[in-house]
Amino acid sequence: MARKKLVSDVGEVPLVELARKICKSGPRVKLGPGDDAAVVETDGIYLVVTTDMLVSRTHFPPGTEAEQIGHKAVVSNLSDLAAMGADPLGLVFSIAFPRSTEIDFVKRLLKGLDKTSREYGAYVVGGDLDESDDVIIAGTAFGIAPNGKYITRSGAKPGDLVAVTGSLGAAAAGLKILLDGLKARGFKQLIKAQLEPKARVREGKLIAQSGRATSMIDITDGFAASLWLIARESGVKIVVDEDKLPIDDLTKRFAHKYGLSAKDLALFGGDDLELIFTIKREGWEKVESEIRGIGSDITLIGEVKEGKGVYIRRGEEIEKLPDRGYRHFQ
Amino acid sequence: MARKKLVSDVGEVPLVELARKICKSGPRVKLGPGDDAAVVETDGIYLVVTTDMLVSRTHFPPGTEAEQIGHKAVVSNLSDLAAMGADPLGLVFSIAFPRSTEIDFVKRLLKGLDKTSREYGAYVVGGDLDESDDVIIAGTAFGIAPNGKYITRSGAKPGDLVAVTGSLGAAAAGLKILLDGLKARGFKQLIKAQLEPKARVREGKLIAQSGRATSMIDITDGFAASLWLIARESGVKIVVDEDKLPIDDLTKRFAHKYGLSAKDLALFGGDDLELIFTIKREGWEKVESEIRGIGSDITLIGEVKEGKGVYIRRGEEIEKLPDRGYRHFQ
């Protein structure tokens, strides 16, 4: 008899496909499993809901403080709302701790949850506390899509432009420092990018409210992996220009010092929590100026074409961008 | 130096108190951590949100099928919405599996989530799948409180009546059969009560919409423990009549056969998922007839007095009901 298929054989994406196939939709469900968040309509209000689970062993590098675990649990959920263009209202958390956890650690983690939520105008409104061998934080963030406008991963169309907020690579560089125990001197901002990333909530709302964006996703498992998700879900080809990638400056200096590729950190490193989106050409200028208007960076990096897959252009050469990325480690 | 305080030193209730203290409220938050669910108001809609985490090692007795784990994850969340009087809209689940889990198990668990949700008119709209040593399911259910009417644990007033839906003890009896490996012959319904309990969603809505209920809670950690929560949160004394307790008939037969106390199973056993509520005297008859009208049982069991604590009356004698219960086991 053939060995039965195990979770370790299939990886995360096929598991999500399974959930998509099995979980049936209902009349008020505008968007079910498989995007950054779900959308449910009730009384003309578009509720946006997402859940994200962090497991200490695989999601938190050595040196992560309790407050930072709390912070990250909040922003990883809010970033998914941001990728829909939603306005966060609140969060709930189910958290399991080992019995040997110090109460002080629990307190500091809860303080991290509370403080970071409020920075985004959202509140921790409930939770369940339990026991397990690992610290496990399952958060759910909920909010509304103002005017019923939300952006999925599946609407990119040939001719659209591709853009990204902020810069790329710093979170992956920070992870490298922590995992390899490299000297942090001069590179503290990279560690901060890994342990205290920001969710692009205001940016996501501006992009969605423009009415011109056609798809959006946040970078969790890496820039390349996120672009591939948009290309697959939208059934299009995406071509990005290597020269235009907004690779973080400090990440470049870090990479140079340690003989690493800043480009690889930017393309395949996770946790940047920036937003990648596609937009109709005529909508670009307004969104660009609005996002700069709130003090954030935004960069045009490529365009959507007929076809399939994700490609990167270097001068005259075009090659396929590998569909890989990482976020967890072990 | 004194040993630092650990999670194992304090138990669940003080941890919840910690969360209550630390997590600050906001303008739209009508009800924060510490009740069955949270309530957040937006555009005149009262959103009700709850999260519940189940850990396989401590929440699922031997013999629990994958579909039943899915079922229980849904009803344990919907029961919390029921205890507020809310109408469920959807659920999201963050689930961790050991890498050695068979995909077939994952499929059946997801089918259990989907099927049970739809039985309550709600839908599984999203999720996150992860890895851990234990099967861990963190669910979040969200819904609305129709007409903004929801019931907390803290509104019971002296003079109110105390009532409970359905019957008591069957889930605890079922757990006993499974844990001790007793013969199930003739007692299958008890195992079903443990593994496939129902959430009292329709009953909760009728109770809340009556406008006369003053407090409500679902029984998860046991009847006594739930009554104590109402008494403490409302700052009142509750007296119940032992003769009036609707102890499940099959549980009585089971207890008699095995020399157990049916009353103890009913008072201190968890997982019945019935609703306990307090109500103004003039509201009782209407709620009673409405709940019977949908084919459910409901029983008047006592009353609310000035004072503190929970007491049980046996004929002329009144004694304090111990504040204990169980749900998890290990």
mmCIF file of C-alpha atoms in Angstrom, chain B residues 39-294:
data_model
loop_
_atom_site.group_PDB
_atom_site.id
_atom_site.type_symbol
_atom_site.label_atom_id
_atom_site.label_comp_id
_atom_site.label_asym_id
_atom_site.label_seq_id
_atom_site.Cartn_x
_atom_site.Cartn_y
_atom_site.Cartn_z
ATOM 1 C CA VAL B 39 -18.832 44.083 20.802
ATOM 2 C CA VAL B 40 -17.638 46.819 18.455
ATOM 3 C CA GLU B 41 -19.975 49.378 16.920
ATOM 4 C CA THR B 42 -19.487 50.755 13.429
ATOM 5 C CA ASP B 43 -22.024 52.662 11.332
ATOM 6 C CA GLY B 44 -24.794 51.626 13.701
ATOM 7 C CA ILE B 45 -23.948 47.925 13.308
ATOM 8 C CA TYR B 46 -23.004 46.021 16.457
ATOM 9 C CA LEU B 47 -20.309 43.531 15.532
ATOM 10 C CA VAL B 48 -19.817 40.656 17.952
ATOM 11 C CA VAL B 49 -16.485 38.810 17.834
ATOM 12 C CA THR B 50 -15.072 35.910 19.817
ATOM 13 C CA THR B 51 -12.020 33.678 19.621
ATOM 14 C CA ASP B 52 -11.486 30.239 21.101
ATOM 15 C CA MET B 53 -8.435 28.017 20.898
ATOM 16 C CA LEU B 54 -8.593 24.237 21.119
ATOM 17 C CA VAL B 55 -5.443 22.190 21.709
ATOM 18 C CA SER B 56 -5.778 18.533 20.715
ATOM 19 C CA ARG B 57 -3.911 17.170 23.714
ATOM 20 C CA THR B 58 -6.165 18.851 26.268
ATOM 21 C CA HIS B 59 -9.459 19.478 24.460
ATOM 22 C CA PHE B 60 -10.117 16.337 22.462
ATOM 23 C CA PRO B 61 -10.652 13.043 24.249
ATOM 24 C CA PRO B 62 -9.359 9.828 22.689
ATOM 25 C CA GLY B 63 -11.648 8.649 19.910
ATOM 26 C CA THR B 64 -12.466 12.123 18.610
ATOM 27 C CA GLU B 65 -12.722 11.976 14.818
ATOM 28 C CA ALA B 66 -11.255 14.715 12.622
ATOM 29 C CA GLU B 67 -14.751 15.866 11.569
ATOM 30 C CA GLN B 68 -15.727 16.104 15.228
ATOM 31 C CA ILE B 69 -12.684 18.257 15.999
ATOM 32 C CA GLY B 70 -13.858 20.561 13.210
ATOM 33 C CA HIS B 71 -17.408 20.476 14.537
ATOM 34 C CA LYS B 72 -16.329 21.319 18.058
ATOM 35 C CA ALA B 73 -14.085 24.174 16.948
ATOM 36 C CA VAL B 74 -17.107 25.731 15.232
ATOM 37 C CA VAL B 75 -19.684 25.243 17.994
ATOM 38 C CA SER B 76 -17.364 26.359 20.785
ATOM 39 C CA ASN B 77 -17.028 29.698 18.986
ATOM 40 C CA LEU B 78 -20.683 29.956 17.945
ATOM 41 C CA SER B 79 -21.745 29.166 21.505
ATOM 42 C CA ASP B 80 -19.914 32.314 22.629
ATOM 43 C CA LEU B 81 -21.817 34.350 20.036
ATOM 44 C CA ALA B 82 -25.035 32.644 21.220
ATOM 45 C CA ALA B 83 -24.280 33.753 24.781
ATOM 46 C CA MET B 84 -24.342 37.370 23.545
ATOM 47 C CA GLY B 85 -27.528 36.871 21.523
ATOM 48 C CA ALA B 86 -25.652 37.459 18.271
ATOM 49 C CA ASP B 87 -26.429 36.257 14.779
ATOM 50 C CA PRO B 88 -23.328 34.536 13.315
ATOM 51 C CA LEU B 89 -21.973 35.659 9.948
ATOM 52 C CA GLY B 90 -18.701 33.831 9.495
ATOM 53 C CA LEU B 91 -15.662 32.173 10.984
ATOM 54 C CA VAL B 92 -11.937 32.117 10.311
ATOM 55 C CA PHE B 93 -9.527 29.484 11.603
ATOM 56 C CA SER B 94 -5.801 29.419 12.241
ATOM 57 C CA ILE B 95 -4.807 25.784 12.458
ATOM 58 C CA ALA B 96 -1.470 24.176 13.230
ATOM 59 C CA PHE B 97 -0.812 20.528 12.418
ATOM 60 C CA PRO B 98 2.207 18.352 13.162
ATOM 61 C CA ARG B 99 4.153 17.658 9.963
ATOM 62 C CA SER B 100 3.314 13.977 10.310
ATOM 63 C CA THR B 101 -0.447 14.622 10.034
ATOM 64 C CA GLU B 102 -2.126 12.763 7.177
ATOM 65 C CA ILE B 103 -3.688 15.010 4.554
ATOM 66 C CA ASP B 104 -6.845 12.950 4.844
ATOM 67 C CA PHE B 105 -7.121 14.044 8.492
ATOM 68 C CA VAL B 106 -6.743 17.696 7.439
ATOM 69 C CA LYS B 107 -9.446 17.255 4.792
ATOM 70 C CA ARG B 108 -11.877 15.685 7.214
ATOM 71 C CA LEU B 109 -11.241 18.359 9.817
ATOM 72 C CA LEU B 110 -11.872 21.103 7.234
ATOM 73 C CA LYS B 111 -15.055 19.315 6.136
ATOM 74 C CA GLY B 112 -16.199 19.299 9.752
ATOM 75 C CA LEU B 113 -15.558 23.047 10.002
ATOM 76 C CA ASP B 114 -17.420 23.755 6.783
ATOM 77 C CA LYS B 115 -20.434 21.507 7.383
ATOM 78 C CA THR B 116 -21.085 22.603 10.955
ATOM 79 C CA SER B 117 -20.676 26.302 10.141
ATOM 80 C CA ARG B 118 -23.245 26.072 7.383
ATOM 81 C CA GLU B 119 -25.710 24.331 9.678
ATOM 82 C CA TYR B 120 -25.769 27.612 11.595
ATOM 83 C CA GLY B 121 -26.019 29.805 8.493
ATOM 84 C CA ALA B 122 -22.396 30.924 8.880
ATOM 85 C CA TYR B 123 -19.444 30.286 6.609
ATOM 86 C CA VAL B 124 -15.757 29.539 6.948
ATOM 87 C CA VAL B 125 -14.315 32.504 5.062
ATOM 88 C CA GLY B 126 -10.619 32.317 5.787
ATOM 89 C CA GLY B 127 -7.745 30.695 7.545
ATOM 90 C CA ASP B 128 -4.079 30.233 8.118
ATOM 91 C CA LEU B 129 -2.433 26.820 8.183
ATOM 92 C CA ASP B 130 0.755 26.252 10.111
ATOM 93 C CA GLU B 131 2.933 23.672 11.821
ATOM 94 C CA SER B 132 3.231 22.712 15.462
ATOM 95 C CA ASP B 133 3.681 19.589 17.587
ATOM 96 C CA ASP B 134 0.031 19.575 18.576
ATOM 97 C CA VAL B 135 -3.086 20.016 16.482
ATOM 98 C CA ILE B 136 -4.131 23.526 17.505
ATOM 99 C CA ILE B 137 -7.253 25.218 16.210
ATOM 100 C CA ALA B 138 -7.803 28.869 16.938
ATOM 101 C CA GLY B 139 -11.168 29.934 15.642
ATOM 102 C CA THR B 140 -12.750 33.346 15.482
ATOM 103 C CA ALA B 141 -16.469 33.754 14.951
ATOM 104 C CA PHE B 142 -18.061 37.066 14.100
ATOM 105 C CA GLY B 143 -21.644 38.152 13.786
ATOM 106 C CA ILE B 144 -24.005 40.980 14.549
ATOM 107 C CA ALA B 145 -26.280 41.790 17.452
ATOM 108 C CA PRO B 146 -29.641 42.479 15.748
ATOM 109 C CA ASN B 147 -31.021 45.891 16.754
ATOM 110 C CA GLY B 148 -27.877 46.440 18.801
ATOM 111 C CA LYS B 149 -29.227 44.143 21.538
ATOM 112 C CA TYR B 150 -26.621 41.981 23.239
ATOM 113 C CA ILE B 151 -26.384 40.438 26.693
ATOM 114 C CA THR B 152 -23.287 40.507 28.894
ATOM 115 C CA ARG B 153 -22.425 38.550 32.041
ATOM 116 C CA SER B 154 -22.698 41.579 34.249
ATOM 117 C CA GLY B 155 -26.304 42.796 34.214
ATOM 118 C CA ALA B 156 -28.060 40.406 36.624
ATOM 119 C CA LYS B 157 -30.119 42.268 39.264
ATOM 120 C CA PRO B 158 -31.700 41.132 42.529
ATOM 121 C CA GLY B 159 -35.226 39.917 41.797
ATOM 122 C CA ASP B 160 -34.374 38.497 38.363
ATOM 123 C CA LEU B 161 -35.125 34.863 37.574
ATOM 124 C CA VAL B 162 -32.400 32.387 36.573
ATOM 125 C CA ALA B 163 -32.992 29.904 33.762
ATOM 126 C CA VAL B 164 -31.078 27.434 31.644
ATOM 127 C CA THR B 165 -31.682 25.962 28.195
ATOM 128 C CA GLY B 166 -31.676 22.217 27.456
ATOM 129 C CA SER B 167 -30.336 19.705 29.961
ATOM 130 C CA LEU B 168 -27.194 19.243 32.006
ATOM 131 C CA GLY B 169 -24.546 16.583 32.458
ATOM 132 C CA ALA B 170 -24.564 14.620 29.210
ATOM 133 C CA ALA B 171 -21.314 16.083 27.811
ATOM 134 C CA ALA B 172 -19.468 15.346 31.052
ATOM 135 C CA ALA B 173 -20.862 11.806 31.129
ATOM 136 C CA GLY B 174 -19.709 11.310 27.538
ATOM 137 C CA LEU B 175 -16.229 12.549 28.456
ATOM 138 C CA LYS B 176 -16.134 10.075 31.348
ATOM 139 C CA ILE B 177 -16.996 7.191 29.003
ATOM 140 C CA LEU B 178 -14.250 8.196 26.576
ATOM 141 C CA LEU B 179 -11.554 8.894 29.155
ATOM 142 C CA ASP B 180 -12.196 5.782 31.232
ATOM 143 C CA GLY B 181 -12.912 3.557 28.229
ATOM 144 C CA LEU B 182 -16.328 2.552 29.597
ATOM 145 C CA LYS B 183 -18.822 0.547 27.550
ATOM 146 C CA ALA B 184 -20.786 2.859 25.286
ATOM 147 C CA ARG B 185 -23.679 0.437 24.734
ATOM 148 C CA GLY B 186 -26.912 2.315 25.445
ATOM 149 C CA PHE B 187 -24.974 5.528 26.131
ATOM 150 C CA LYS B 188 -23.995 6.616 22.603
ATOM 151 C CA GLN B 189 -26.016 9.811 23.013
ATOM 152 C CA LEU B 190 -23.734 10.851 25.866
ATOM 153 C CA ILE B 191 -20.642 10.474 23.685
ATOM 154 C CA LYS B 192 -22.419 12.468 21.005
ATOM 155 C CA ALA B 193 -23.213 15.187 23.554
ATOM 156 C CA GLN B 194 -19.475 15.431 24.279
ATOM 157 C CA LEU B 195 -18.164 15.223 20.724
ATOM 158 C CA GLU B 196 -20.967 16.904 18.792
ATOM 159 C CA PRO B 197 -22.624 19.442 21.059
ATOM 160 C CA LYS B 198 -24.964 22.063 19.630
ATOM 161 C CA ALA B 199 -24.573 25.798 20.037
ATOM 162 C CA ARG B 200 -27.780 27.473 21.230
ATOM 163 C CA VAL B 201 -27.712 30.234 18.635
ATOM 164 C CA ARG B 202 -31.448 30.558 17.983
ATOM 165 C CA GLU B 203 -32.206 30.382 21.697
ATOM 166 C CA GLY B 204 -29.617 33.069 22.496
ATOM 167 C CA LYS B 205 -31.103 35.414 19.916
ATOM 168 C CA LEU B 206 -34.645 34.968 21.253
ATOM 169 C CA ILE B 207 -33.441 35.617 24.790
ATOM 170 C CA ALA B 208 -31.530 38.781 23.812
ATOM 171 C CA GLN B 209 -34.257 40.117 21.548
ATOM 172 C CA SER B 210 -36.820 39.800 24.358
ATOM 173 C CA GLY B 211 -35.284 42.931 25.814
ATOM 174 C CA ARG B 212 -35.864 41.469 29.289
ATOM 175 C CA ALA B 213 -32.784 39.287 29.786
ATOM 176 C CA THR B 214 -30.191 40.882 32.058
ATOM 177 C CA SER B 215 -27.206 38.511 31.793
ATOM 178 C CA MET B 216 -26.207 35.418 29.860
ATOM 179 C CA ILE B 217 -23.315 32.959 29.568
ATOM 180 C CA ASP B 218 -22.743 29.624 27.882
ATOM 181 C CA ILE B 219 -21.633 26.591 29.862
ATOM 182 C CA THR B 220 -18.151 25.647 28.816
ATOM 183 C CA ASP B 221 -16.269 25.006 32.037
ATOM 184 C CA GLY B 222 -19.352 23.715 33.837
ATOM 185 C CA PHE B 223 -22.680 24.931 35.190
ATOM 186 C CA ALA B 224 -21.347 25.977 38.612
ATOM 187 C CA ALA B 225 -18.328 27.816 37.218
ATOM 188 C CA SER B 226 -20.563 29.682 34.746
ATOM 189 C CA LEU B 227 -23.037 30.730 37.435
ATOM 190 C CA TRP B 228 -20.132 31.973 39.533
ATOM 191 C CA LEU B 229 -18.962 34.125 36.625
ATOM 192 C CA ILE B 230 -22.395 35.744 36.343
ATOM 193 C CA ALA B 231 -22.591 36.267 40.122
ATOM 194 C CA ARG B 232 -19.124 37.836 40.262
ATOM 195 C CA GLU B 233 -19.463 39.983 37.148
ATOM 196 C CA SER B 234 -22.916 41.215 38.159
ATOM 197 C CA GLY B 235 -22.094 41.642 41.853
ATOM 198 C CA VAL B 236 -25.082 39.568 42.986
ATOM 199 C CA LYS B 237 -25.990 36.390 44.832
ATOM 200 C CA ILE B 238 -27.567 33.557 42.874
ATOM 201 C CA VAL B 239 -29.627 30.805 44.484
ATOM 202 C CA VAL B 240 -30.611 27.747 42.462
ATOM 203 C CA ASP B 241 -32.955 24.925 43.460
ATOM 204 C CA GLU B 242 -31.395 21.501 43.243
ATOM 205 C CA ASP B 243 -34.781 19.914 42.482
ATOM 206 C CA LYS B 244 -35.246 22.104 39.444
ATOM 207 C CA LEU B 245 -31.933 21.329 37.735
ATOM 208 C CA PRO B 246 -32.708 19.768 34.351
ATOM 209 C CA ILE B 247 -30.281 16.856 34.695
ATOM 210 C CA ASP B 248 -30.205 14.809 31.514
ATOM 211 C CA ASP B 249 -32.165 11.525 31.916
ATOM 212 C CA LEU B 250 -29.642 9.287 30.204
ATOM 213 C CA THR B 251 -26.913 10.829 32.338
ATOM 214 C CA LYS B 252 -28.907 9.779 35.428
ATOM 215 C CA ARG B 253 -29.115 6.181 34.155
ATOM 216 C CA PHE B 254 -25.408 6.219 33.301
ATOM 217 C CA ALA B 255 -24.490 7.620 36.721
ATOM 218 C CA HIS B 256 -26.660 5.009 38.469
ATOM 219 C CA LYS B 257 -25.053 2.158 36.543
ATOM 220 C CA TYR B 258 -21.512 3.264 37.334
ATOM 221 C CA GLY B 259 -22.127 4.500 40.867
ATOM 222 C CA LEU B 260 -21.462 8.126 39.959
ATOM 223 C CA SER B 261 -23.278 11.289 40.976
ATOM 224 C CA ALA B 262 -25.424 12.603 38.115
ATOM 225 C CA LYS B 263 -25.717 15.849 40.027
ATOM 226 C CA ASP B 264 -21.932 16.287 40.095
ATOM 227 C CA LEU B 265 -21.725 15.655 36.365
ATOM 228 C CA ALA B 266 -24.449 18.256 35.817
ATOM 229 C CA LEU B 267 -22.998 20.870 38.172
ATOM 230 C CA PHE B 268 -19.293 20.573 37.503
ATOM 231 C CA GLY B 269 -18.935 18.943 34.089
ATOM 232 C CA GLY B 270 -18.030 21.117 31.143
ATOM 233 C CA ASP B 271 -18.963 21.367 27.492
ATOM 234 C CA ASP B 272 -22.752 21.269 27.733
ATOM 235 C CA LEU B 273 -22.892 24.537 25.724
ATOM 236 C CA GLU B 274 -26.282 25.349 27.210
ATOM 237 C CA LEU B 275 -27.127 28.970 27.980
ATOM 238 C CA ILE B 276 -27.656 30.198 31.520
ATOM 239 C CA PHE B 277 -29.394 33.564 31.728
ATOM 240 C CA THR B 278 -31.119 35.899 34.122
ATOM 241 C CA ILE B 279 -34.312 37.718 33.194
ATOM 242 C CA LYS B 280 -36.819 40.164 34.635
ATOM 243 C CA ARG B 281 -39.822 38.319 36.002
ATOM 244 C CA GLU B 282 -42.232 39.950 33.568
ATOM 245 C CA GLY B 283 -40.141 38.767 30.615
ATOM 246 C CA TRP B 284 -40.008 35.105 31.540
ATOM 247 C CA GLU B 285 -43.277 33.745 30.155
ATOM 248 C CA LYS B 286 -42.776 35.148 26.673
ATOM 249 C CA VAL B 287 -39.195 33.860 26.400
ATOM 250 C CA GLU B 288 -40.228 30.482 27.773
ATOM 251 C CA SER B 289 -42.963 30.061 25.192
ATOM 252 C CA GLU B 290 -40.771 31.323 22.340
ATOM 253 C CA ILE B 291 -38.011 28.876 23.185
ATOM 254 C CA ARG B 292 -40.437 26.006 23.520
ATOM 255 C CA GLY B 293 -41.900 27.221 20.228
ATOM 256 C CA ILE B 294 -38.676 26.358 18.415
#
